[in-house]
Amino acid sequence: MKNKLNSLFIAGALVFSAQTAIAEEVVNVLNWSDYIDEQVNEDFTAATGIKVVYDVFDSNEVLEAKLLAGGSGYDVVVPSSSFLARQIQAGVFQKLDKSKLSNIGNMWSDIEDQVAQFGPLNDYSVNYMWGTTGIGYNEGMINERMENAPTSSLAMVFDPDVVSKFADCGVHLLNAPTEIIPAALAYLGEDPRSTDSDVIAKAEAVLTAVRPHIQKFHSSQYIDALANGDICLVVGWSGDIFMAQYAAWDAENGVEIVYSIPEEGALMWFDQLAVPKDAPNAENAHKYINWIMDPEQIATATNYVWYANGNLASQPLLEEDLLNDPAVYPTPEVMAGLYISPTYDARSQRVITRTWTKVTTGQ
């Protein structure tokens, strides 16, 4: 009898647990690593009762593979603009219902205009953060190895005679072929926005020449490594390098990190909040995106990660040093030298993939 009662109790508990799980409101979010203040998610749950199930990724290629396979289970994802444009064409995303986004008027038209160059992205997404891809370096370690190093030039990483001087203190490049290859083209004086396969192929010789001096291709590990003085030079995302800078200051470890936008030009990128077509909780996805568009919430995120955002109404709430830093919010003169990533067709994407695989693996 006791065993029977135990069985009934367990069965009842399982039913109750299943009913609770069904009733629980959730939104499944897949975002870049180290890209939000957790307080934003906690406050969303407190305000709405919707639990945020939050996962991270560290490359557009990883995200794209999940989305194109279908059935990812995510409600909100954050692809970069050039990838999002291609994924929209593949039917991966649903248009946003702007009637459910009461905070849409807070967005910055200048950034929306830039995003519109990729296609109808503003119908399917809103901007989360934007920034540049540039050079981060440990000032002391660089100066020890080379006087008057060309820190404002892509020669720092693409001239073998220069980058070889820093191989012993550690050089990292983003594991992001659609960002590093255009940068190599800019160094050569080619159009970094080119989708011509023959032009893209020219980057291979540049990357192969410096490959022996590159310690690692990775899109997140360089933050801690730079902050701790374990490496001295990276090509990375602006906000990540500022995070490393801040971490070094906070640790008072004597490491001085500097971010430089190369004089040859730099990629300007946009990470967008979007809802997959098969999102299981599309209603909650809209609520989450609307929450992020609240000036106070996105300001909290920006003040934490040190990336510029596409929300004009948030700017009075940003830390003054951040808003006035031209490396975060570039001047019009610097903006004029920035370029956006093209949307590659299948042929040019194959060239990029083949080139990157050969360079990173040596095969």
Coordinates of C-alpha atoms in Angstrom, one line a residue:
M1 CA 0.0 0.0 0.0
K2 CA 2.8 2.3 0.9
N3 CA 4.5 1.8 -2.5
K4 CA 1.2 2.4 -4.2
L5 CA 0.7 5.7 -2.3
N6 CA 4.3 6.7 -3.2
S7 CA 3.6 6.0 -6.8
L8 CA 0.4 8.0 -6.8
F9 CA 2.3 10.9 -5.1
I10 CA 5.1 10.8 -7.6
A11 CA 2.7 10.6 -10.5
G12 CA 0.7 13.6 -9.1
A13 CA 3.9 15.6 -8.6
L14 CA 5.0 14.9 -12.2
V15 CA 1.6 16.1 -13.5
F16 CA 1.8 19.2 -11.4
S17 CA 5.3 19.9 -12.6
A18 CA 4.3 19.4 -16.2
Q19 CA 1.4 21.8 -15.8
T20 CA 3.6 24.4 -14.1
A21 CA 6.1 24.1 -17.0
I22 CA 3.4 24.6 -19.5
A23 CA 2.0 27.6 -17.7
E24 CA 5.3 29.3 -17.2
E25 CA 5.8 32.2 -19.6
V26 CA 9.3 32.2 -21.3
V27 CA 11.2 34.0 -24.0
N28 CA 14.2 32.2 -25.4
V29 CA 17.0 34.6 -26.3
L30 CA 20.3 33.9 -28.2
N31 CA 22.7 36.8 -28.0
W32 CA 26.4 37.4 -28.4
S33 CA 28.6 36.5 -25.4
D34 CA 29.4 39.3 -22.9
Y35 CA 26.7 41.5 -24.4
I36 CA 24.2 42.5 -21.8
D37 CA 23.9 43.6 -18.2
E38 CA 22.0 40.7 -16.6
Q39 CA 20.0 43.3 -14.6
V40 CA 18.1 44.1 -17.9
N41 CA 16.8 40.5 -18.1
E42 CA 16.1 40.2 -14.4
D43 CA 14.1 43.4 -14.4
F44 CA 12.1 42.2 -17.5
T45 CA 11.1 39.1 -15.6
A46 CA 10.2 41.1 -12.6
A47 CA 8.0 43.5 -14.6
T48 CA 6.3 40.9 -16.9
G49 CA 6.5 37.5 -15.2
I50 CA 8.2 36.2 -18.4
K51 CA 11.3 34.1 -17.7
V52 CA 14.3 34.9 -20.0
V53 CA 16.1 31.7 -21.1
Y54 CA 19.4 33.2 -22.3
D55 CA 22.0 31.5 -24.4
V56 CA 25.1 33.0 -26.1
F57 CA 27.1 32.5 -29.3
D58 CA 30.3 34.1 -30.5
S59 CA 30.2 34.0 -34.3
N60 CA 27.6 34.8 -37.0
E61 CA 28.4 31.6 -38.7
V62 CA 27.4 29.6 -35.6
L63 CA 24.1 31.5 -35.4
E64 CA 23.4 31.1 -39.1
A65 CA 23.9 27.3 -38.9
K66 CA 21.3 27.1 -36.1
L67 CA 18.8 29.2 -37.9
L68 CA 19.1 27.6 -41.3
A69 CA 18.7 24.1 -39.8
G70 CA 15.3 25.2 -38.5
G71 CA 13.5 24.6 -35.3
S72 CA 16.1 26.4 -33.2
G73 CA 13.6 27.1 -30.5
Y74 CA 14.7 30.7 -30.0
D75 CA 12.3 33.6 -29.9
V76 CA 14.8 36.5 -30.2
V77 CA 18.2 36.3 -31.9
V78 CA 20.9 39.0 -32.6
P79 CA 22.5 38.5 -36.0
S80 CA 24.7 41.1 -37.6
S81 CA 23.2 43.1 -40.5
S82 CA 24.9 41.5 -43.5
F83 CA 24.0 38.0 -42.2
L84 CA 20.5 39.1 -41.3
A85 CA 20.0 40.4 -44.9
R86 CA 20.8 37.0 -46.4
Q87 CA 18.7 35.1 -43.8
I88 CA 15.7 37.3 -44.5
Q89 CA 16.0 36.3 -48.2
A90 CA 16.1 32.7 -47.0
G91 CA 12.8 33.1 -45.2
V92 CA 14.3 32.6 -41.7
F93 CA 12.6 35.6 -40.0
Q94 CA 9.2 37.1 -39.6
K95 CA 8.3 40.8 -39.9
L96 CA 8.0 42.6 -36.7
D97 CA 4.6 43.7 -35.6
K98 CA 5.4 47.4 -35.0
S99 CA 2.0 47.9 -33.3
K100 CA 3.3 45.8 -30.4
L101 CA 6.5 47.9 -30.1
S102 CA 5.4 51.0 -28.3
N103 CA 9.0 52.1 -27.8
I104 CA 9.8 52.1 -31.6
G105 CA 9.8 56.0 -31.6
N106 CA 13.0 55.9 -29.4
M107 CA 15.1 54.5 -32.3
W108 CA 17.8 56.6 -34.0
S109 CA 16.9 57.4 -37.7
D110 CA 20.6 57.8 -38.6
I111 CA 21.3 54.2 -37.6
E112 CA 18.1 53.0 -39.3
D113 CA 19.2 54.7 -42.5
Q114 CA 22.6 52.9 -42.4
V115 CA 20.9 49.5 -41.7
A116 CA 18.5 50.1 -44.6
Q117 CA 21.4 49.9 -47.0
F118 CA 21.3 46.1 -46.4
G119 CA 17.7 45.8 -47.5
P120 CA 14.4 45.7 -45.6
L121 CA 16.0 45.0 -42.3
N122 CA 14.1 47.7 -40.5
D123 CA 10.9 45.7 -41.2
Y124 CA 12.3 42.6 -39.6
S125 CA 14.5 43.9 -36.8
V126 CA 15.6 46.8 -34.6
N127 CA 19.1 47.8 -33.7
Y128 CA 20.5 46.5 -30.5
M129 CA 24.1 47.7 -30.7
W130 CA 26.5 48.9 -33.3
G131 CA 30.2 49.6 -33.4
T132 CA 33.4 49.3 -35.4
T133 CA 36.1 46.6 -35.9
G134 CA 39.5 48.0 -35.2
I135 CA 42.8 47.5 -33.4
G136 CA 43.2 47.0 -29.7
Y137 CA 46.7 46.9 -28.1
N138 CA 48.6 46.9 -24.9
E139 CA 50.4 50.2 -25.2
G140 CA 53.4 49.3 -23.0
M141 CA 54.1 46.0 -24.6
I142 CA 53.9 47.5 -28.1
N143 CA 56.2 50.4 -27.3
E144 CA 58.7 48.0 -25.8
R145 CA 59.0 46.1 -29.1
M146 CA 58.7 48.9 -31.6
E147 CA 59.1 52.7 -31.4
N148 CA 56.5 54.6 -33.3
A149 CA 54.5 51.5 -34.2
P150 CA 51.8 52.3 -36.8
T151 CA 49.0 51.8 -34.3
S152 CA 46.5 53.8 -36.4
S153 CA 47.1 51.6 -39.5
L154 CA 46.2 48.1 -40.6
A155 CA 49.9 47.6 -41.1
M156 CA 50.0 46.7 -37.4
V157 CA 48.5 43.3 -38.3
F158 CA 48.8 42.9 -42.1
D159 CA 52.5 43.9 -42.6
P160 CA 54.6 40.9 -41.8
D161 CA 57.6 43.0 -40.9
V162 CA 55.5 44.9 -38.3
V163 CA 53.3 42.2 -36.8
S164 CA 56.2 39.8 -36.5
K165 CA 57.7 42.1 -33.8
F166 CA 54.7 41.3 -31.6
A167 CA 54.3 37.6 -32.1
D168 CA 56.1 36.9 -28.8
C169 CA 53.6 38.9 -26.8
G170 CA 50.5 37.4 -28.5
V171 CA 48.4 38.5 -31.5
H172 CA 44.8 37.5 -31.9
L173 CA 42.4 38.1 -34.8
L174 CA 38.6 37.7 -34.7
N175 CA 37.3 34.4 -36.0
A176 CA 35.1 36.4 -38.4
P177 CA 36.0 36.0 -42.0
T178 CA 33.5 38.5 -43.3
E179 CA 35.2 41.1 -41.1
I180 CA 38.9 40.2 -41.4
I181 CA 38.9 39.6 -45.1
P182 CA 37.4 43.0 -45.9
A183 CA 40.0 44.6 -43.6
A184 CA 42.8 42.8 -45.5
L185 CA 41.3 44.2 -48.8
A186 CA 41.3 47.7 -47.2
Y187 CA 44.9 47.3 -46.3
L188 CA 45.7 46.5 -50.0
G189 CA 43.8 49.5 -51.2
E190 CA 41.0 47.4 -52.6
D191 CA 37.3 48.1 -51.9
P192 CA 36.5 46.3 -48.7
R193 CA 32.9 46.1 -49.8
S194 CA 33.7 44.2 -52.9
T195 CA 31.7 41.0 -53.7
D196 CA 33.9 40.2 -56.7
S197 CA 35.4 36.8 -56.1
D198 CA 38.7 37.7 -57.8
V199 CA 39.1 40.7 -55.5
I200 CA 38.2 38.8 -52.4
A201 CA 40.8 36.1 -53.3
K202 CA 43.5 38.8 -53.0
A203 CA 43.1 38.7 -49.2
E204 CA 44.5 35.2 -49.0
A205 CA 48.1 36.2 -49.7
V206 CA 47.9 39.0 -47.1
L207 CA 46.6 36.6 -44.4
T208 CA 48.9 33.7 -45.3
A209 CA 51.9 36.0 -44.9
V210 CA 51.0 37.0 -41.4
R211 CA 49.6 33.6 -40.3
P212 CA 52.8 32.5 -38.6
H213 CA 52.6 35.4 -36.2
I214 CA 48.9 35.0 -35.2
Q215 CA 48.5 33.1 -31.9
K216 CA 44.8 32.6 -32.1
F217 CA 41.6 33.3 -34.1
H218 CA 38.8 33.7 -31.6
S219 CA 35.9 36.1 -31.1
S220 CA 35.7 36.4 -27.3
Q221 CA 38.8 35.1 -25.5
Y222 CA 40.8 38.2 -26.4
I223 CA 38.8 40.3 -23.9
D224 CA 40.3 38.7 -20.8
A225 CA 43.6 38.0 -22.4
L226 CA 44.1 41.6 -23.3
A227 CA 42.9 42.9 -19.9
N228 CA 45.3 40.5 -18.1
G229 CA 48.3 41.4 -20.3
D230 CA 48.4 37.9 -21.7
I231 CA 48.4 39.2 -25.3
C232 CA 49.4 42.6 -26.8
L233 CA 47.5 43.0 -30.1
V234 CA 44.1 42.2 -31.5
V235 CA 41.8 43.0 -34.3
G236 CA 38.5 43.0 -32.4
W237 CA 35.2 44.7 -31.8
S238 CA 35.2 48.1 -30.3
G239 CA 33.1 47.4 -27.2
D240 CA 35.0 44.2 -26.4
I241 CA 38.3 46.2 -26.4
F242 CA 36.7 48.8 -24.2
M243 CA 35.6 46.1 -21.8
A244 CA 39.2 44.8 -21.6
Q245 CA 40.3 48.4 -21.0
Y246 CA 37.9 48.8 -18.2
A247 CA 38.7 45.5 -16.7
A248 CA 42.4 46.4 -16.6
W249 CA 41.7 49.7 -15.0
D250 CA 39.5 48.0 -12.4
A251 CA 42.1 45.4 -11.6
E252 CA 44.8 48.2 -11.3
N253 CA 47.3 45.7 -13.0
G254 CA 49.2 48.4 -14.9
V255 CA 47.9 47.2 -18.3
E256 CA 47.0 50.2 -20.5
I257 CA 44.7 49.2 -23.4
V258 CA 44.1 51.5 -26.4
Y259 CA 41.5 51.2 -29.2
S260 CA 42.3 52.5 -32.7
I261 CA 40.1 52.9 -35.7
P262 CA 42.5 52.3 -38.7
E263 CA 43.2 55.2 -41.0
E264 CA 42.5 52.9 -44.0
G265 CA 38.9 52.6 -42.8
A266 CA 37.1 50.2 -40.5
L267 CA 34.0 48.1 -40.7
M268 CA 30.9 49.6 -39.2
W269 CA 28.6 46.8 -38.1
F270 CA 25.1 46.5 -36.7
D271 CA 23.7 43.8 -34.4
Q272 CA 19.9 43.5 -34.8
L273 CA 17.1 42.1 -32.6
A274 CA 15.0 39.8 -34.8
V275 CA 12.4 37.1 -34.4
P276 CA 12.8 33.7 -36.2
K277 CA 9.8 32.7 -38.3
D278 CA 9.3 29.6 -36.2
A279 CA 9.7 31.3 -32.8
P280 CA 7.6 29.4 -30.3
N281 CA 6.8 32.5 -28.2
A282 CA 6.6 35.3 -30.8
E283 CA 4.3 37.4 -28.5
N284 CA 6.8 37.3 -25.7
A285 CA 9.6 38.1 -28.2
H286 CA 7.9 41.3 -29.1
K287 CA 7.5 42.2 -25.4
Y288 CA 11.2 41.5 -24.9
I289 CA 12.3 43.6 -27.8
N290 CA 10.1 46.4 -26.7
W291 CA 11.7 46.2 -23.3
I292 CA 15.1 46.5 -24.8
M293 CA 14.0 49.6 -26.7
D294 CA 13.1 51.3 -23.5
P295 CA 15.8 54.1 -23.1
E296 CA 16.6 53.1 -19.5
Q297 CA 17.1 49.4 -20.4
I298 CA 19.3 49.9 -23.4
A299 CA 21.3 52.6 -21.6
T300 CA 21.9 50.1 -18.8
A301 CA 23.2 47.6 -21.4
T302 CA 25.4 50.1 -23.2
N303 CA 26.9 51.5 -20.0
Y304 CA 27.8 47.9 -19.2
V305 CA 29.2 46.6 -22.5
W306 CA 30.5 50.0 -23.9
Y307 CA 29.0 49.6 -27.3
A308 CA 27.0 52.3 -29.0
N309 CA 23.3 51.6 -29.5
G310 CA 20.7 52.6 -32.0
N311 CA 18.4 54.2 -29.5
L312 CA 18.5 58.0 -29.7
A313 CA 16.4 58.5 -26.6
S314 CA 18.9 56.6 -24.4
Q315 CA 21.7 59.0 -25.0
P316 CA 21.0 61.4 -22.1
L317 CA 21.2 58.3 -19.8
L318 CA 24.6 57.1 -21.0
E319 CA 27.8 57.7 -19.1
E320 CA 29.3 61.0 -20.2
D321 CA 32.7 59.5 -20.9
L322 CA 31.1 56.8 -23.1
L323 CA 28.9 59.2 -25.1
N324 CA 31.7 61.7 -25.7
D325 CA 34.3 59.0 -26.7
P326 CA 34.8 59.3 -30.5
A327 CA 36.0 55.7 -30.5
V328 CA 32.5 54.6 -29.3
Y329 CA 30.4 57.3 -31.0
P330 CA 32.7 58.4 -33.8
T331 CA 32.9 62.0 -35.1
P332 CA 31.4 62.7 -38.6
E333 CA 34.9 62.8 -40.0
V334 CA 35.6 59.3 -38.7
M335 CA 32.2 58.0 -39.8
A336 CA 33.0 59.1 -43.3
G337 CA 35.8 56.6 -43.4
L338 CA 33.8 53.6 -42.2
Y339 CA 32.3 51.0 -44.5
I340 CA 29.6 48.4 -44.1
S341 CA 29.9 44.8 -44.9
P342 CA 28.3 43.6 -48.2
T343 CA 25.8 40.8 -48.5
Y344 CA 27.8 38.1 -50.3
D345 CA 26.2 35.9 -52.9
A346 CA 26.8 32.1 -52.8
R347 CA 29.9 32.3 -55.0
S348 CA 31.7 35.0 -53.1
Q349 CA 30.7 33.4 -49.8
R350 CA 32.4 30.1 -51.0
V351 CA 35.6 32.0 -51.7
I352 CA 35.5 33.6 -48.3
T353 CA 34.9 30.3 -46.5
R354 CA 37.6 28.5 -48.5
T355 CA 40.1 31.3 -47.9
W356 CA 39.4 31.4 -44.2
T357 CA 39.6 27.7 -43.7
K358 CA 42.9 27.6 -45.5
V359 CA 44.3 30.4 -43.5
T360 CA 43.1 29.3 -40.1
T361 CA 43.9 25.6 -40.5
G362 CA 46.8 25.8 -42.8
Q363 CA 45.1 23.3 -45.2

